[in-house]
């Protein structure tokens, strides 16, 4: 069997300079608004991706265990449904790919004919995952892409040769604003063909304390993860943030149905960011919104599928009904 293990598609990978320019632009825009914010995608540099891997192992962060449990229980029916013909198994926001390994192992054991295409903004995530899978499954064809979701979709639209099975796991969809999630899913639908599949993970609404605890772990790893965004600004944009002058705060927003995470200034301060040639003023108690993690009902998931050109094939729940991996078909 031929082995392909190519990691980066140069033509679509965003180069470091472009990424840095976008980062500078988005930070300037976000911190210049009356309600300051920084897009959460910038949390994921090498350190942020490492910290996220630690979060996924925390006892409080139930999402990962629930999704692994759901994939494990339903892997037979998932693999039977997607069928055996040659396919591209494309993962958006692959991260460390640990959940996906459950499916990959199962498909390989069942002699499915597929290649695995992890797409992630973090180069280290794609490189490490590709090396790790290549070591464990030398016969697995892997084509990794270092790019953001939207460039990833542009690449996806060119993959017409085989059936596409797109994985968007981990409730990554929950980090979009509701209207952005709809636009993204419509765009995704336009990038694939009728009959292609999307396996998408949603964290479901549940007991409030359980959800809040998942973002307020006892070891403070989530705090380090979120505050890393300020270290990244210091490192890459010449920022002068004193990390001790901000504290992490996250809470359940019942109206929007999301855990909202913030960094709160603990004093009156002015912070200069050299590459932006700008200083930003923070009053004591002023917040920077850093992340929203939306939670869903199964009715909301059905509406999203309907609105974006998909039909639900089946919902795969974990043992506790905390999480659902929903298999959608493009119609
Ligand atoms: C990646 N994403 C789905 C995570 C979430 O739950 O919103 C990121 C995260 N933030 C804090 N903990 C985990």
Short mmCIF file of C-alpha atoms and ligand atoms in Angstrom, two decimals:
data_model
loop_
_atom_site.label_atom_id
_atom_site.label_comp_id
_atom_site.label_asym_id
_atom_site.label_seq_id
_atom_site.Cartn_x
_atom_site.Cartn_y
_atom_site.Cartn_z
CA UNK A 1 0.00 0.00 0.00
CA UNK A 2 1.39 3.42 -0.86
CA UNK A 3 1.99 5.78 2.02
CA UNK A 4 1.42 9.50 1.77
CA UNK A 5 2.28 11.68 4.70
CA UNK A 6 2.33 15.22 3.50
CA UNK A 7 1.87 17.82 6.17
CA UNK A 8 1.49 21.25 4.68
CA UNK A 9 -0.11 22.45 1.47
CA UNK A 10 1.98 25.53 0.77
CA UNK A 11 -0.52 27.14 -1.61
CA UNK A 12 -3.26 27.35 0.99
CA UNK A 13 -1.28 27.58 4.21
CA UNK A 14 -1.31 31.07 5.63
CA UNK A 15 2.25 32.31 6.02
CA UNK A 16 3.45 33.62 9.37
CA UNK A 17 3.59 37.22 8.14
CA UNK A 18 -0.05 37.23 6.97
CA UNK A 19 -1.17 35.64 10.23
CA UNK A 20 0.77 38.24 12.26
CA UNK A 21 -0.78 41.07 10.24
CA UNK A 22 -4.30 39.67 10.78
CA UNK A 23 -3.57 39.22 14.47
CA UNK A 24 -2.44 42.87 14.79
CA UNK A 25 -5.49 44.09 12.88
CA UNK A 26 -7.94 42.06 14.98
CA UNK A 27 -6.35 43.06 18.31
CA UNK A 28 -6.42 46.75 17.36
CA UNK A 29 -10.06 46.47 16.32
CA UNK A 30 -11.12 44.42 19.35
CA UNK A 31 -9.42 46.61 21.95
CA UNK A 32 -10.66 49.84 20.35
CA UNK A 33 -14.35 48.98 20.87
CA UNK A 34 -16.37 50.32 23.82
CA UNK A 35 -16.71 46.68 24.99
CA UNK A 36 -13.22 45.33 24.49
CA UNK A 37 -12.75 41.85 23.03
CA UNK A 38 -10.13 39.62 21.40
CA UNK A 39 -11.19 36.81 19.00
CA UNK A 40 -10.76 33.46 20.74
CA UNK A 41 -8.96 31.87 17.77
CA UNK A 42 -5.83 33.75 18.88
CA UNK A 43 -5.64 31.73 22.08
CA UNK A 44 -4.27 28.82 20.02
CA UNK A 45 -0.56 29.47 19.54
CA UNK A 46 1.79 26.62 20.49
CA UNK A 47 1.39 27.29 24.24
CA UNK A 48 -2.39 27.74 23.91
CA UNK A 49 -2.72 24.45 22.01
CA UNK A 50 -0.63 22.69 24.70
CA UNK A 51 -2.85 24.13 27.43
CA UNK A 52 -5.98 23.10 25.56
CA UNK A 53 -4.67 19.51 25.46
CA UNK A 54 -4.34 19.72 29.27
CA UNK A 55 -7.88 21.13 29.54
CA UNK A 56 -9.22 18.12 27.63
CA UNK A 57 -7.80 15.87 30.35
CA UNK A 58 -9.23 17.83 33.28
CA UNK A 59 -11.86 16.05 35.38
CA UNK A 60 -14.11 19.15 35.23
CA UNK A 61 -13.96 19.44 31.41
CA UNK A 62 -16.53 16.71 30.70
CA UNK A 63 -16.86 17.55 26.95
CA UNK A 64 -13.92 15.46 25.73
CA UNK A 65 -14.77 12.34 27.74
CA UNK A 66 -18.41 12.58 26.68
CA UNK A 67 -17.51 12.87 23.01
CA UNK A 68 -15.03 9.99 23.24
CA UNK A 69 -17.74 7.95 24.93
CA UNK A 70 -20.27 8.83 22.20
CA UNK A 71 -17.84 7.93 19.38
CA UNK A 72 -16.89 4.72 21.12
CA UNK A 73 -20.49 3.58 21.63
CA UNK A 74 -21.59 4.46 18.08
CA UNK A 75 -18.48 3.83 15.96
CA UNK A 76 -19.99 0.70 14.36
CA UNK A 77 -23.12 2.42 13.16
CA UNK A 78 -21.18 5.54 12.09
CA UNK A 79 -18.78 3.51 9.96
CA UNK A 80 -21.63 1.43 8.48
CA UNK A 81 -23.55 4.59 7.59
CA UNK A 82 -20.69 6.41 5.88
CA UNK A 83 -19.92 3.30 3.81
CA UNK A 84 -16.76 1.80 2.35
CA UNK A 85 -16.11 3.69 -0.89
CA UNK A 86 -13.00 5.86 -1.07
CA UNK A 87 -13.48 8.96 1.08
CA UNK A 88 -11.71 12.02 2.42
CA UNK A 89 -12.03 12.15 6.21
CA UNK A 90 -11.53 15.87 6.74
CA UNK A 91 -11.21 17.24 10.25
CA UNK A 92 -11.68 20.98 10.85
CA UNK A 93 -9.84 22.19 13.96
CA UNK A 94 -8.20 18.81 14.45
CA UNK A 95 -6.13 19.76 17.54
CA UNK A 96 -4.48 16.67 18.99
CA UNK A 97 -6.94 14.38 17.13
CA UNK A 98 -7.32 12.07 20.14
CA UNK A 99 -11.10 11.72 19.77
CA UNK A 100 -10.78 11.16 16.06
CA UNK A 101 -8.35 8.32 16.68
CA UNK A 102 -11.28 6.25 17.92
CA UNK A 103 -12.91 6.56 14.48
CA UNK A 104 -9.68 6.25 12.50
CA UNK A 105 -8.69 3.05 14.30
CA UNK A 106 -12.15 1.61 13.75
CA UNK A 107 -12.26 2.51 10.03
CA UNK A 108 -8.78 1.00 9.51
CA UNK A 109 -9.76 -2.19 11.32
CA UNK A 110 -12.77 -2.43 9.04
CA UNK A 111 -10.62 -1.90 5.91
CA UNK A 112 -12.30 1.35 4.91
CA UNK A 113 -10.58 3.12 2.05
CA UNK A 114 -9.95 6.72 3.14
CA UNK A 115 -7.37 9.42 3.59
CA UNK A 116 -7.28 11.61 6.67
CA UNK A 117 -6.98 15.39 6.20
CA UNK A 118 -6.52 17.27 9.49
CA UNK A 119 -6.90 21.05 9.18
CA UNK A 120 -5.80 23.32 12.01
CA UNK A 121 -4.55 26.88 12.48
CA UNK A 122 -1.77 25.57 14.75
CA UNK A 123 1.18 24.23 12.76
CA UNK A 124 2.52 22.32 15.75
CA UNK A 125 -0.88 20.62 16.18
CA UNK A 126 -0.97 19.42 12.55
CA UNK A 127 2.68 18.35 12.51
CA UNK A 128 2.50 16.49 15.84
CA UNK A 129 -0.79 14.80 14.98
CA UNK A 130 0.43 13.72 11.53
CA UNK A 131 3.70 12.32 12.96
CA UNK A 132 1.87 10.57 15.77
CA UNK A 133 -0.70 8.95 13.44
CA UNK A 134 1.98 8.04 10.92
CA UNK A 135 3.97 6.25 13.64
CA UNK A 136 0.92 4.35 14.87
CA UNK A 137 -0.71 3.66 11.49
CA UNK A 138 2.04 3.71 8.82
CA UNK A 139 -0.43 2.69 6.09
CA UNK A 140 -2.78 5.60 6.77
CA UNK A 141 -2.73 8.25 4.07
CA UNK A 142 -2.55 11.69 5.73
CA UNK A 143 -2.75 15.12 4.16
CA UNK A 144 -2.44 17.85 6.78
CA UNK A 145 -3.27 21.51 6.22
CA UNK A 146 -2.12 24.43 8.39
CA UNK A 147 -4.75 27.06 7.86
CA UNK A 148 -7.89 28.62 9.31
CA UNK A 149 -11.40 27.24 8.87
CA UNK A 150 -12.23 29.45 5.89
CA UNK A 151 -9.14 28.64 3.85
CA UNK A 152 -9.79 25.06 4.88
CA UNK A 153 -13.24 25.26 3.30
CA UNK A 154 -11.74 26.69 0.10
CA UNK A 155 -9.49 23.63 -0.08
CA UNK A 156 -12.43 21.39 0.76
CA UNK A 157 -14.43 22.72 -2.20
CA UNK A 158 -11.73 21.33 -4.50
CA UNK A 159 -11.99 17.79 -3.13
CA UNK A 160 -14.61 16.51 -5.54
CA UNK A 161 -12.93 13.27 -6.41
CA UNK A 162 -14.35 11.23 -3.53
CA UNK A 163 -17.03 11.35 -0.89
CA UNK A 164 -16.17 13.90 1.79
CA UNK A 165 -16.79 13.15 5.44
CA UNK A 166 -16.18 16.32 7.39
CA UNK A 167 -15.56 16.15 11.12
CA UNK A 168 -16.20 19.23 13.21
CA UNK A 169 -15.95 17.84 16.70
CA UNK A 170 -15.45 19.07 20.25
CA UNK A 171 -18.33 21.59 20.13
CA UNK A 172 -15.99 23.94 18.24
CA UNK A 173 -19.18 25.29 16.63
CA UNK A 174 -20.05 26.67 20.09
CA UNK A 175 -17.22 29.22 19.85
CA UNK A 176 -18.99 31.02 16.99
CA UNK A 177 -21.70 33.63 17.57
CA UNK A 178 -25.07 32.12 16.51
CA UNK A 179 -25.26 34.05 13.20
CA UNK A 180 -21.59 33.24 12.47
CA UNK A 181 -22.29 29.55 13.10
CA UNK A 182 -25.11 29.61 10.54
CA UNK A 183 -22.98 31.45 7.96
CA UNK A 184 -20.10 29.06 8.56
CA UNK A 185 -22.30 25.97 8.13
CA UNK A 186 -23.87 27.39 4.95
CA UNK A 187 -20.40 28.07 3.61
CA UNK A 188 -19.35 24.55 4.60
CA UNK A 189 -22.42 23.13 2.81
CA UNK A 190 -21.49 25.05 -0.35
CA UNK A 191 -17.96 23.65 -0.17
CA UNK A 192 -19.06 19.99 -0.30
CA UNK A 193 -21.29 17.89 -2.53
CA UNK A 194 -24.80 16.56 -2.13
CA UNK A 195 -24.54 13.27 -0.25
CA UNK A 196 -21.34 14.21 1.63
CA UNK A 197 -21.44 13.90 5.41
CA UNK A 198 -20.75 16.21 8.33
CA UNK A 199 -20.23 14.75 11.80
CA UNK A 200 -20.59 17.70 14.15
CA UNK A 201 -20.26 17.82 17.95
CA UNK A 202 -22.54 19.93 20.16
CA UNK A 203 -22.24 20.39 23.90
CA UNK A 204 -25.80 20.21 25.23
CA UNK A 205 -27.42 22.50 27.80
CA UNK A 206 -27.34 20.86 31.21
CA UNK A 207 -27.04 21.57 34.94
CA UNK A 208 -25.53 25.08 35.22
CA UNK A 209 -22.95 24.17 37.88
CA UNK A 210 -21.60 21.36 35.72
CA UNK A 211 -21.12 23.74 32.80
CA UNK A 212 -19.60 26.51 34.93
CA UNK A 213 -17.17 24.09 36.64
CA UNK A 214 -15.88 22.95 33.24
CA UNK A 215 -14.52 26.49 32.69
CA UNK A 216 -13.35 27.08 36.27
CA UNK A 217 -11.10 24.10 36.99
CA UNK A 218 -9.43 23.69 40.36
CA UNK A 219 -5.90 23.66 38.92
CA UNK A 220 -6.40 26.98 37.11
CA UNK A 221 -5.41 25.57 33.69
CA UNK A 222 -8.33 27.31 31.95
CA UNK A 223 -7.24 30.62 33.46
CA UNK A 224 -3.69 30.09 32.09
CA UNK A 225 -5.19 29.12 28.72
CA UNK A 226 -7.27 32.30 28.43
CA UNK A 227 -4.62 34.64 29.84
CA UNK A 228 -2.14 33.21 27.32
CA UNK A 229 -3.78 35.52 24.80
CA UNK A 230 -2.17 38.49 26.59
CA UNK A 231 1.25 36.75 26.68
CA UNK A 232 0.88 36.16 22.96
CA UNK A 233 0.18 39.85 22.35
CA UNK A 234 3.26 40.71 24.45
CA UNK A 235 5.42 38.26 22.53
CA UNK A 236 4.21 38.78 18.98
CA UNK A 237 2.99 42.36 18.96
CA UNK A 238 5.33 43.97 21.50
CA UNK A 239 2.56 44.35 24.09
CA UNK A 240 3.29 45.43 27.65
CA UNK A 241 0.47 43.64 29.48
CA UNK A 242 1.24 42.86 33.12
CA UNK A 243 -0.54 39.51 33.51
CA UNK A 244 -0.91 40.04 37.25
CA UNK A 245 -3.15 43.03 36.55
CA UNK A 246 -5.90 40.94 34.94
CA UNK A 247 -8.01 38.13 36.37
CA UNK A 248 -9.95 35.46 34.55
CA UNK A 249 -13.71 35.31 35.07
CA UNK A 250 -16.21 33.04 33.37
CA UNK A 251 -19.92 32.70 33.89
CA UNK A 252 -23.12 31.19 32.46
CA UNK A 253 -25.15 33.69 30.45
CA UNK A 254 -28.64 32.20 30.59
CA UNK A 255 -30.12 34.55 28.01
CA UNK A 256 -27.71 33.68 25.22
CA UNK A 257 -27.10 30.11 26.46
CA UNK A 258 -23.33 30.38 26.62
CA UNK A 259 -20.43 30.26 29.02
CA UNK A 260 -18.79 33.66 28.57
CA UNK A 261 -15.14 34.16 29.49
CA UNK A 262 -13.48 37.45 30.28
CA UNK A 263 -10.25 38.99 31.52
CA UNK A 264 -10.98 41.72 34.06
CA UNK A 265 -8.59 44.57 34.77
CA UNK A 266 -7.75 44.64 38.50
CA UNK A 267 -6.66 48.29 38.47
CA UNK A 268 -6.71 51.47 36.39
CA UNK A 269 -3.97 50.97 33.82
CA UNK A 270 -2.64 51.94 30.41
CA UNK A 271 -1.06 49.25 28.22
CA UNK A 272 1.13 50.06 25.24
CA UNK A 273 1.33 47.69 22.26
CA UNK A 274 4.44 48.62 20.27
CA UNK A 275 3.57 47.08 16.90
CA UNK A 276 0.16 48.78 16.98
CA UNK A 277 1.73 52.11 18.00
CA UNK A 278 -1.19 52.45 20.40
CA UNK A 279 -1.84 52.51 24.14
CA UNK A 280 -5.11 51.19 25.55
CA UNK A 281 -6.70 52.43 28.77
CA UNK A 282 -8.34 49.96 31.15
CA UNK A 283 -10.38 51.08 34.12
CA UNK A 284 -10.43 48.99 37.29
CA UNK A 285 -13.10 46.31 36.65
CA UNK A 286 -13.18 46.79 32.87
CA UNK A 287 -13.49 43.54 30.92
CA UNK A 288 -12.01 42.05 27.77
CA UNK A 289 -14.35 39.41 26.34
CA UNK A 290 -12.18 36.49 25.27
CA UNK A 291 -14.48 33.57 24.48
CA UNK A 292 -18.10 32.42 24.30
CA UNK A 293 -18.88 28.71 24.47
CA UNK A 294 -22.48 28.25 23.35
CA UNK A 295 -24.45 25.23 24.57
CA UNK A 296 -27.34 23.74 22.61
CA UNK A 297 -30.64 21.88 22.81
CA UNK A 298 -31.25 19.10 20.27
CA UNK A 299 -34.02 21.28 18.79
CA UNK A 300 -31.50 24.07 18.16
CA UNK A 301 -29.20 21.53 16.46
CA UNK A 302 -32.06 20.34 14.19
CA UNK A 303 -32.92 23.93 13.23
CA UNK A 304 -29.30 24.64 12.37
CA UNK A 305 -29.14 21.59 10.10
CA UNK A 306 -32.38 22.58 8.40
CA UNK A 307 -31.31 26.19 7.92
CA UNK A 308 -27.95 25.34 6.40
CA UNK A 309 -28.78 22.68 3.78
CA UNK A 310 -28.33 19.48 5.75
CA UNK A 311 -30.56 16.68 7.00
CA UNK A 312 -29.87 14.87 10.26
CA UNK A 313 -29.09 11.19 9.67
CA UNK A 314 -28.72 10.32 13.35
CA UNK A 315 -27.81 11.83 16.72
CA UNK A 316 -25.21 9.93 18.73
CA UNK A 317 -25.35 10.71 22.44
CA UNK A 318 -22.94 9.77 25.22
CA UNK A 319 -24.12 7.71 28.21
CA UNK A 320 -25.09 10.81 30.21
CA UNK A 321 -26.74 12.71 27.32
CA UNK A 322 -24.35 15.60 27.98
CA UNK A 323 -23.06 15.80 24.41
CA UNK A 324 -24.19 14.85 20.93
CA UNK A 325 -22.24 14.01 17.80
CA UNK A 326 -24.78 14.60 15.07
CA UNK A 327 -24.34 13.00 11.64
CA UNK A 328 -25.67 15.27 8.88
CA UNK A 329 -25.96 14.61 5.17
CA UNK A 330 -25.71 17.43 2.60
CA UNK A 331 -28.99 17.71 0.65
C1 LIG B 1 -12.46 24.55 21.69
N1 LIG B 1 -13.66 24.91 22.44
C2 LIG B 1 -14.81 24.11 22.04
C3 LIG B 1 -13.45 24.96 23.90
C4 LIG B 1 -14.78 25.33 24.60
O1 LIG B 1 -15.22 24.54 25.43
O2 LIG B 1 -15.35 26.38 24.29
C5 LIG B 1 -12.37 25.94 24.31
C6 LIG B 1 -12.24 26.08 25.79
N2 LIG B 1 -12.27 27.20 26.47
C7 LIG B 1 -12.12 26.99 27.74
N3 LIG B 1 -12.03 25.70 27.94
C8 LIG B 1 -12.09 25.10 26.72
#
